[in-house]
């Protein structure tokens, strides 16, 4: 992994308009992503974890340009993508690819997998026409499928094989960054590890960088170098993998970790059961978003600024318990300006 930053997400926001008044002005906003900042270095795998609905996919979709951010910056390889025109932005689409959660829904059922993988190669003029077939076979082999499968249709494959096709299609354009949006959630548990290992191997082979989205911490444990934990549109904690799993500081991360079943009878942690439901992102609680369910809640959480603070090297936490830890990112920004 290099020290160079490939993706720098700064104060990213996405608000969806839920209700408009008679004059077409928004009267109710769903704050799917609310001021999220993180960086991913070249060659790094950054895991993004949180319960369903916390805004993970929305972040992924903004990075691959399926959604336009409400506010904030997405800086890719030194270029601020959010400041580009639609036409200039399109030039970067090739460099950032998305692997979807449901491989069946993301592959055109009327096309053979050969055509599905060839399509982006032809559209981007990456190979002369007579070399495309060879390239498709090469890509199928890379993801562990036989080149002879290219004339088959998506329905002829199992879930795991279809996800391999999705990965081959993403690799076809030789991307720099791949956003993997819960790529194994729809697969059988026995197949999940195979696909995760494949993604891990491909990362080394093609020098890729990953934003790896999952809803549980157990899935990203193997593949990620660093992990960010999200709750209701906000980042709660970011830390290197080992540090996050052994020394989780945010009570929400502690609860997520306690939900992972352990096979070691000597190492069974007490499960932290959170009370209540996740509040609606339409009317999120003021202050810390997690405070309505937090088991370490104290006075002042309702007005806490929810800024990530560096508690120890590379370990950032947004929690009232660590408010004194040092300057938050907002102060850093002010200094730089
Ligand atoms: N196109 C959309 N229009 C309105 N609300 C949306 C849209 N996409 C996502 N949302 C809402 O944004 C929130 C975050 O969704 P999402 O990013 O898909 O969560 P996750 O991937 O973490 O499960 C959810 O409350 C979801 O209902
Ligand atoms: Mg999602």
Short mmCIF file of C-alpha atoms and ligand atoms in Angstrom, two decimals:
data_model
loop_
_atom_site.label_atom_id
_atom_site.label_comp_id
_atom_site.label_asym_id
_atom_site.label_seq_id
_atom_site.Cartn_x
_atom_site.Cartn_y
_atom_site.Cartn_z
CA UNK A 1 0.00 0.00 0.00
CA UNK A 2 1.35 3.44 -0.89
CA UNK A 3 1.10 6.61 1.19
CA UNK A 4 -0.52 8.43 -1.73
CA UNK A 5 -4.24 9.16 -1.32
CA UNK A 6 -6.40 7.89 -4.20
CA UNK A 7 -9.83 8.88 -2.92
CA UNK A 8 -10.48 11.78 -0.61
CA UNK A 9 -14.11 12.22 0.43
CA UNK A 10 -14.71 15.54 2.17
CA UNK A 11 -17.87 16.52 4.06
CA UNK A 12 -20.04 14.52 1.68
CA UNK A 13 -23.81 14.95 2.01
CA UNK A 14 -26.79 13.47 0.24
CA UNK A 15 -30.25 14.68 1.19
CA UNK A 16 -33.25 13.21 -0.60
CA UNK A 17 -36.37 15.36 -0.85
CA UNK A 18 -39.24 13.40 0.68
CA UNK A 19 -41.97 16.03 0.57
CA UNK A 20 -42.53 19.24 -1.34
CA UNK A 21 -45.04 21.99 -0.69
CA UNK A 22 -47.49 23.51 -3.18
CA UNK A 23 -44.70 25.69 -4.64
CA UNK A 24 -42.36 22.75 -5.18
CA UNK A 25 -40.05 23.68 -2.31
CA UNK A 26 -38.77 20.81 -0.16
CA UNK A 27 -40.51 20.57 3.22
CA UNK A 28 -38.99 17.30 4.38
CA UNK A 29 -35.49 15.93 3.77
CA UNK A 30 -34.09 12.45 4.26
CA UNK A 31 -30.48 12.86 5.35
CA UNK A 32 -29.04 9.64 3.92
CA UNK A 33 -25.41 10.80 4.15
CA UNK A 34 -24.69 13.73 6.43
CA UNK A 35 -21.17 15.17 6.44
CA UNK A 36 -18.97 12.14 5.87
CA UNK A 37 -15.20 12.42 5.33
CA UNK A 38 -12.60 9.69 4.80
CA UNK A 39 -9.58 8.94 2.65
CA UNK A 40 -8.45 5.77 0.88
CA UNK A 41 -4.79 5.31 -0.04
CA UNK A 42 -3.59 3.69 -3.25
CA UNK A 43 -3.67 -0.09 -2.88
CA UNK A 44 -5.71 0.07 0.31
CA UNK A 45 -8.97 -1.75 1.07
CA UNK A 46 -11.24 0.46 3.16
CA UNK A 47 -14.19 -1.30 4.75
CA UNK A 48 -17.40 0.68 5.31
CA UNK A 49 -19.74 -0.97 7.76
CA UNK A 50 -23.12 -0.21 9.32
CA UNK A 51 -26.70 -1.40 9.62
CA UNK A 52 -28.97 -1.46 6.61
CA UNK A 53 -30.20 2.02 5.66
CA UNK A 54 -27.29 3.95 7.24
CA UNK A 55 -26.20 5.39 3.88
CA UNK A 56 -23.39 3.08 2.70
CA UNK A 57 -24.75 2.46 -0.79
CA UNK A 58 -25.58 6.13 -1.20
CA UNK A 59 -21.89 6.96 -0.59
CA UNK A 60 -20.87 4.30 -3.13
CA UNK A 61 -23.34 5.63 -5.69
CA UNK A 62 -22.06 9.18 -5.30
CA UNK A 63 -18.49 7.99 -5.84
CA UNK A 64 -19.42 6.18 -9.07
CA UNK A 65 -21.61 9.12 -10.18
CA UNK A 66 -25.00 7.41 -9.95
CA UNK A 67 -26.09 10.09 -7.45
CA UNK A 68 -25.08 13.74 -7.37
CA UNK A 69 -23.92 14.86 -3.91
CA UNK A 70 -26.00 17.53 -2.16
CA UNK A 71 -22.76 18.96 -0.81
CA UNK A 72 -19.12 18.04 -0.24
CA UNK A 73 -16.20 16.96 -2.38
CA UNK A 74 -15.05 13.70 -3.94
CA UNK A 75 -11.38 14.09 -4.84
CA UNK A 76 -10.07 11.23 -6.96
CA UNK A 77 -6.35 11.05 -7.71
CA UNK A 78 -6.06 14.78 -7.05
CA UNK A 79 -9.08 15.85 -9.16
CA UNK A 80 -12.23 17.20 -7.53
CA UNK A 81 -14.87 15.15 -9.37
CA UNK A 82 -17.76 17.10 -7.91
CA UNK A 83 -16.48 20.29 -9.61
CA UNK A 84 -16.35 18.74 -13.10
CA UNK A 85 -18.94 19.10 -15.84
CA UNK A 86 -20.99 15.99 -16.72
CA UNK A 87 -18.84 15.46 -19.81
CA UNK A 88 -15.50 15.71 -17.98
CA UNK A 89 -16.84 13.61 -15.09
CA UNK A 90 -17.61 10.79 -17.54
CA UNK A 91 -13.89 10.42 -18.32
CA UNK A 92 -13.36 9.16 -14.78
CA UNK A 93 -16.18 6.59 -14.90
CA UNK A 94 -13.78 4.01 -16.30
CA UNK A 95 -11.38 4.40 -13.39
CA UNK A 96 -14.02 3.81 -10.71
CA UNK A 97 -16.12 0.67 -11.03
CA UNK A 98 -18.96 -0.70 -8.91
CA UNK A 99 -19.64 -4.32 -8.01
CA UNK A 100 -23.27 -4.71 -6.99
CA UNK A 101 -24.87 -6.63 -4.17
CA UNK A 102 -27.20 -8.65 -6.38
CA UNK A 103 -25.25 -10.10 -9.31
CA UNK A 104 -28.41 -11.36 -11.01
CA UNK A 105 -30.07 -7.96 -11.13
CA UNK A 106 -26.90 -6.28 -12.40
CA UNK A 107 -26.33 -8.58 -15.42
CA UNK A 108 -28.51 -8.18 -18.52
CA UNK A 109 -30.40 -11.51 -18.77
CA UNK A 110 -30.66 -11.25 -22.58
CA UNK A 111 -26.91 -11.02 -23.16
CA UNK A 112 -24.35 -13.82 -23.05
CA UNK A 113 -21.71 -13.30 -20.40
CA UNK A 114 -19.16 -12.89 -23.20
CA UNK A 115 -21.13 -9.90 -24.53
CA UNK A 116 -21.67 -8.55 -21.01
CA UNK A 117 -17.91 -8.48 -20.39
CA UNK A 118 -17.04 -7.32 -23.93
CA UNK A 119 -19.43 -4.36 -23.81
CA UNK A 120 -17.31 -2.00 -21.66
CA UNK A 121 -14.15 -3.00 -23.59
CA UNK A 122 -15.79 -2.02 -26.89
CA UNK A 123 -17.46 1.12 -25.56
CA UNK A 124 -14.17 2.40 -24.18
CA UNK A 125 -12.16 1.23 -27.25
CA UNK A 126 -9.74 -0.63 -24.99
CA UNK A 127 -8.83 -3.39 -27.47
CA UNK A 128 -9.05 -3.79 -31.25
CA UNK A 129 -12.23 -5.72 -32.15
CA UNK A 130 -10.37 -8.89 -33.14
CA UNK A 131 -8.70 -9.11 -29.72
CA UNK A 132 -11.83 -8.65 -27.63
CA UNK A 133 -12.77 -12.34 -27.53
CA UNK A 134 -9.32 -13.28 -26.28
CA UNK A 135 -9.51 -10.55 -23.64
CA UNK A 136 -12.93 -11.79 -22.46
CA UNK A 137 -11.52 -15.30 -22.03
CA UNK A 138 -8.55 -13.88 -20.14
CA UNK A 139 -10.87 -11.99 -17.78
CA UNK A 140 -13.05 -15.07 -17.20
CA UNK A 141 -9.93 -17.02 -16.30
CA UNK A 142 -8.84 -14.25 -13.91
CA UNK A 143 -12.04 -14.69 -11.91
CA UNK A 144 -11.80 -18.48 -11.91
CA UNK A 145 -14.24 -19.27 -14.73
CA UNK A 146 -13.58 -21.19 -17.92
CA UNK A 147 -13.29 -19.13 -21.11
CA UNK A 148 -15.71 -21.55 -22.78
CA UNK A 149 -18.51 -20.15 -20.57
CA UNK A 150 -18.66 -16.98 -22.63
CA UNK A 151 -21.60 -18.16 -24.74
CA UNK A 152 -23.78 -18.88 -21.73
CA UNK A 153 -26.47 -16.65 -20.23
CA UNK A 154 -26.54 -15.33 -16.63
CA UNK A 155 -29.41 -17.67 -15.62
CA UNK A 156 -27.17 -20.67 -16.33
CA UNK A 157 -24.84 -19.71 -13.49
CA UNK A 158 -24.96 -20.02 -9.72
CA UNK A 159 -24.97 -16.90 -7.52
CA UNK A 160 -21.24 -17.14 -6.83
CA UNK A 161 -20.40 -17.59 -10.52
CA UNK A 162 -22.61 -14.65 -11.46
CA UNK A 163 -20.78 -12.48 -8.97
CA UNK A 164 -17.51 -13.61 -10.61
CA UNK A 165 -18.91 -12.42 -13.95
CA UNK A 166 -19.77 -9.08 -12.34
CA UNK A 167 -16.20 -8.83 -11.09
CA UNK A 168 -14.79 -9.71 -14.54
CA UNK A 169 -16.95 -6.98 -16.08
CA UNK A 170 -15.65 -4.45 -13.54
CA UNK A 171 -12.04 -5.51 -14.26
CA UNK A 172 -12.57 -5.26 -18.03
CA UNK A 173 -11.95 -1.50 -18.03
CA UNK A 174 -8.81 -1.75 -15.89
CA UNK A 175 -10.14 0.43 -13.06
CA UNK A 176 -8.09 2.03 -10.29
CA UNK A 177 -10.79 1.95 -7.62
CA UNK A 178 -13.56 -0.60 -7.16
CA UNK A 179 -16.55 0.11 -4.95
CA UNK A 180 -17.73 -3.32 -3.77
CA UNK A 181 -21.27 -2.82 -2.44
CA UNK A 182 -22.04 -5.83 -0.25
CA UNK A 183 -20.66 -8.14 -2.95
CA UNK A 184 -21.22 -11.31 -0.93
CA UNK A 185 -24.40 -10.56 1.05
CA UNK A 186 -26.63 -12.31 -1.47
CA UNK A 187 -24.44 -15.44 -1.59
CA UNK A 188 -24.49 -18.67 0.40
CA UNK A 189 -22.13 -18.57 3.38
CA UNK A 190 -19.97 -21.34 1.86
CA UNK A 191 -19.48 -19.31 -1.32
CA UNK A 192 -18.86 -15.98 0.44
CA UNK A 193 -15.31 -16.88 1.51
CA UNK A 194 -14.39 -17.96 -2.05
CA UNK A 195 -15.53 -14.66 -3.56
CA UNK A 196 -13.82 -12.68 -0.77
CA UNK A 197 -10.56 -14.56 -1.38
CA UNK A 198 -10.88 -13.91 -5.11
CA UNK A 199 -11.34 -10.17 -4.50
CA UNK A 200 -8.33 -10.21 -2.18
CA UNK A 201 -6.14 -11.96 -4.79
CA UNK A 202 -7.27 -9.65 -7.60
CA UNK A 203 -6.41 -6.63 -5.48
CA UNK A 204 -2.79 -7.75 -5.30
CA UNK A 205 -2.62 -8.90 -8.92
CA UNK A 206 -4.02 -5.72 -10.48
CA UNK A 207 -2.90 -3.25 -7.84
CA UNK A 208 -6.48 -2.25 -7.05
CA UNK A 209 -7.92 -0.04 -4.35
CA UNK A 210 -11.24 -1.03 -2.73
CA UNK A 211 -14.06 0.67 -0.96
CA UNK A 212 -15.60 -2.42 0.52
CA UNK A 213 -19.15 -2.00 1.85
CA UNK A 214 -20.76 -4.53 4.19
CA UNK A 215 -23.38 -4.50 6.94
CA UNK A 216 -21.43 -6.65 9.38
CA UNK A 217 -17.91 -6.30 10.73
CA UNK A 218 -17.18 -10.01 10.21
CA UNK A 219 -17.32 -9.72 6.40
CA UNK A 220 -14.77 -6.92 6.10
CA UNK A 221 -12.43 -8.34 8.74
CA UNK A 222 -10.30 -10.34 6.33
CA UNK A 223 -10.17 -8.00 3.35
CA UNK A 224 -9.90 -4.49 4.85
CA UNK A 225 -6.82 -2.58 5.91
CA UNK A 226 -8.88 0.07 7.66
CA UNK A 227 -12.54 0.14 8.63
CA UNK A 228 -15.08 2.97 8.99
CA UNK A 229 -18.26 2.40 11.00
CA UNK A 230 -21.40 4.29 9.97
CA UNK A 231 -24.65 4.98 11.79
CA UNK A 232 -27.60 6.88 10.37
CA UNK A 233 -25.68 8.87 7.77
CA UNK A 234 -22.61 9.63 9.93
CA UNK A 235 -19.21 8.04 10.46
CA UNK A 236 -18.80 6.97 14.09
CA UNK A 237 -15.28 5.54 14.07
CA UNK A 238 -12.39 4.92 11.67
CA UNK A 239 -9.38 2.80 12.59
CA UNK A 240 -6.89 0.33 11.19
CA UNK A 241 -8.47 -3.13 11.18
CA UNK A 242 -6.51 -4.66 14.08
CA UNK A 243 -7.06 -1.61 16.26
CA UNK A 244 -10.80 -1.46 15.54
CA UNK A 245 -11.40 -5.12 16.32
CA UNK A 246 -9.27 -5.18 19.47
CA UNK A 247 -9.91 -1.74 20.84
CA UNK A 248 -13.29 -0.46 19.61
CA UNK A 249 -13.99 2.87 21.29
CA UNK A 250 -17.37 3.99 20.02
CA UNK A 251 -20.19 2.20 21.89
CA UNK A 252 -21.88 1.52 18.53
CA UNK A 253 -18.78 -0.27 17.20
CA UNK A 254 -18.64 -2.25 20.45
CA UNK A 255 -22.25 -3.32 19.95
CA UNK A 256 -21.62 -4.32 16.31
CA UNK A 257 -18.56 -6.35 17.33
CA UNK A 258 -20.41 -8.10 20.13
CA UNK A 259 -22.92 -9.32 17.53
CA UNK A 260 -20.26 -11.45 15.78
CA UNK A 261 -20.61 -15.03 17.01
CA UNK A 262 -17.35 -16.52 18.28
CA UNK A 263 -16.42 -20.20 17.93
CA UNK A 264 -13.82 -19.95 20.69
CA UNK A 265 -15.54 -20.84 24.03
CA UNK A 266 -12.84 -18.94 25.99
CA UNK A 267 -13.39 -15.80 24.01
CA UNK A 268 -17.16 -15.33 24.15
CA UNK A 269 -17.93 -11.68 24.64
CA UNK A 270 -21.20 -10.64 26.20
CA UNK A 271 -23.60 -9.63 23.48
CA UNK A 272 -24.63 -5.98 23.72
CA UNK A 273 -28.30 -5.78 22.81
CA UNK A 274 -29.28 -2.32 21.65
CA UNK A 275 -32.66 -1.06 22.72
CA UNK A 276 -35.15 0.47 20.33
CA UNK A 277 -35.07 0.81 16.56
CA UNK A 278 -32.79 2.86 14.33
CA UNK A 279 -34.39 6.34 14.26
CA UNK A 280 -35.68 7.64 10.93
CA UNK A 281 -33.12 9.50 8.79
CA UNK A 282 -35.97 11.93 7.99
CA UNK A 283 -35.92 13.24 11.52
CA UNK A 284 -32.59 12.10 13.00
CA UNK A 285 -31.87 12.88 16.69
CA UNK A 286 -29.97 16.08 17.35
CA UNK A 287 -26.37 15.74 18.54
CA UNK A 288 -24.96 12.23 18.43
CA UNK A 289 -27.20 10.15 16.13
CA UNK A 290 -26.69 7.07 18.25
CA UNK A 291 -27.53 8.67 21.60
CA UNK A 292 -31.15 7.47 21.69
CA UNK A 293 -29.92 3.83 21.81
CA UNK A 294 -26.52 4.21 23.43
CA UNK A 295 -25.74 2.27 26.61
CA UNK A 296 -23.02 4.79 27.60
CA UNK A 297 -25.15 7.86 27.05
CA UNK A 298 -24.41 10.84 29.28
CA UNK A 299 -25.36 14.49 29.64
CA UNK A 300 -24.45 16.49 26.56
CA UNK A 301 -24.77 13.66 23.99
CA UNK A 302 -27.92 15.29 22.56
CA UNK A 303 -25.87 18.36 21.63
CA UNK A 304 -22.56 16.66 20.76
CA UNK A 305 -21.05 17.84 17.46
CA UNK A 306 -20.43 14.26 16.14
CA UNK A 307 -17.02 15.18 14.75
CA UNK A 308 -14.37 12.47 14.32
CA UNK A 309 -11.41 13.09 16.62
CA UNK A 310 -8.04 11.35 16.47
CA UNK A 311 -7.78 9.48 19.77
CA UNK A 312 -4.57 7.61 18.95
CA UNK A 313 -2.57 7.51 15.68
CA UNK A 314 -5.05 6.81 12.84
CA UNK A 315 -7.84 5.96 15.25
CA UNK A 316 -10.69 8.46 14.88
CA UNK A 317 -13.82 8.43 17.00
CA UNK A 318 -16.95 10.57 17.08
CA UNK A 319 -18.21 10.13 20.62
CA UNK A 320 -18.79 12.44 23.57
CA UNK A 321 -16.56 10.13 25.68
CA UNK A 322 -13.55 11.20 23.59
CA UNK A 323 -14.42 14.84 23.09
CA UNK A 324 -11.19 15.94 24.80
CA UNK A 325 -9.01 13.78 22.54
CA UNK A 326 -7.82 16.59 20.33
CA UNK A 327 -8.85 18.74 17.43
CA UNK A 328 -11.62 17.38 15.25
CA UNK A 329 -11.55 17.42 11.47
CA UNK A 330 -13.35 20.77 11.39
CA UNK A 331 -10.48 22.41 13.25
CA UNK A 332 -7.97 20.68 10.97
CA UNK A 333 -9.78 22.13 7.96
CA UNK A 334 -9.67 25.61 9.45
CA UNK A 335 -5.92 25.33 10.01
CA UNK A 336 -5.31 24.21 6.43
CA UNK A 337 -7.45 26.97 4.93
N1 LIG B 1 -33.21 7.32 -4.34
C1 LIG B 1 -33.59 7.47 -3.07
N2 LIG B 1 -34.64 8.26 -2.75
C2 LIG B 1 -35.02 8.44 -1.45
N3 LIG B 1 -34.41 7.85 -0.41
C3 LIG B 1 -33.37 7.03 -0.67
C4 LIG B 1 -32.90 6.80 -2.01
N4 LIG B 1 -31.83 5.95 -1.95
C5 LIG B 1 -31.65 5.68 -0.65
N5 LIG B 1 -32.56 6.31 0.12
C6 LIG B 1 -32.66 6.29 1.59
O1 LIG B 1 -31.38 6.67 2.10
C7 LIG B 1 -31.07 5.93 3.28
C8 LIG B 1 -29.73 5.24 3.05
O2 LIG B 1 -29.89 4.23 2.07
P1 LIG B 1 -28.70 3.31 1.56
O3 LIG B 1 -27.56 4.17 1.21
O4 LIG B 1 -29.24 2.42 0.51
O5 LIG B 1 -28.37 2.47 2.88
P2 LIG B 1 -27.44 1.19 3.06
O6 LIG B 1 -26.75 0.91 1.77
O7 LIG B 1 -26.53 1.55 4.17
O8 LIG B 1 -28.37 0.08 3.45
C9 LIG B 1 -32.23 4.97 3.50
O9 LIG B 1 -33.07 5.54 4.49
C10 LIG B 1 -32.89 4.90 2.16
O10 LIG B 1 -34.28 4.63 2.31
MG1 LIG B 2 -26.85 -0.82 0.56
#
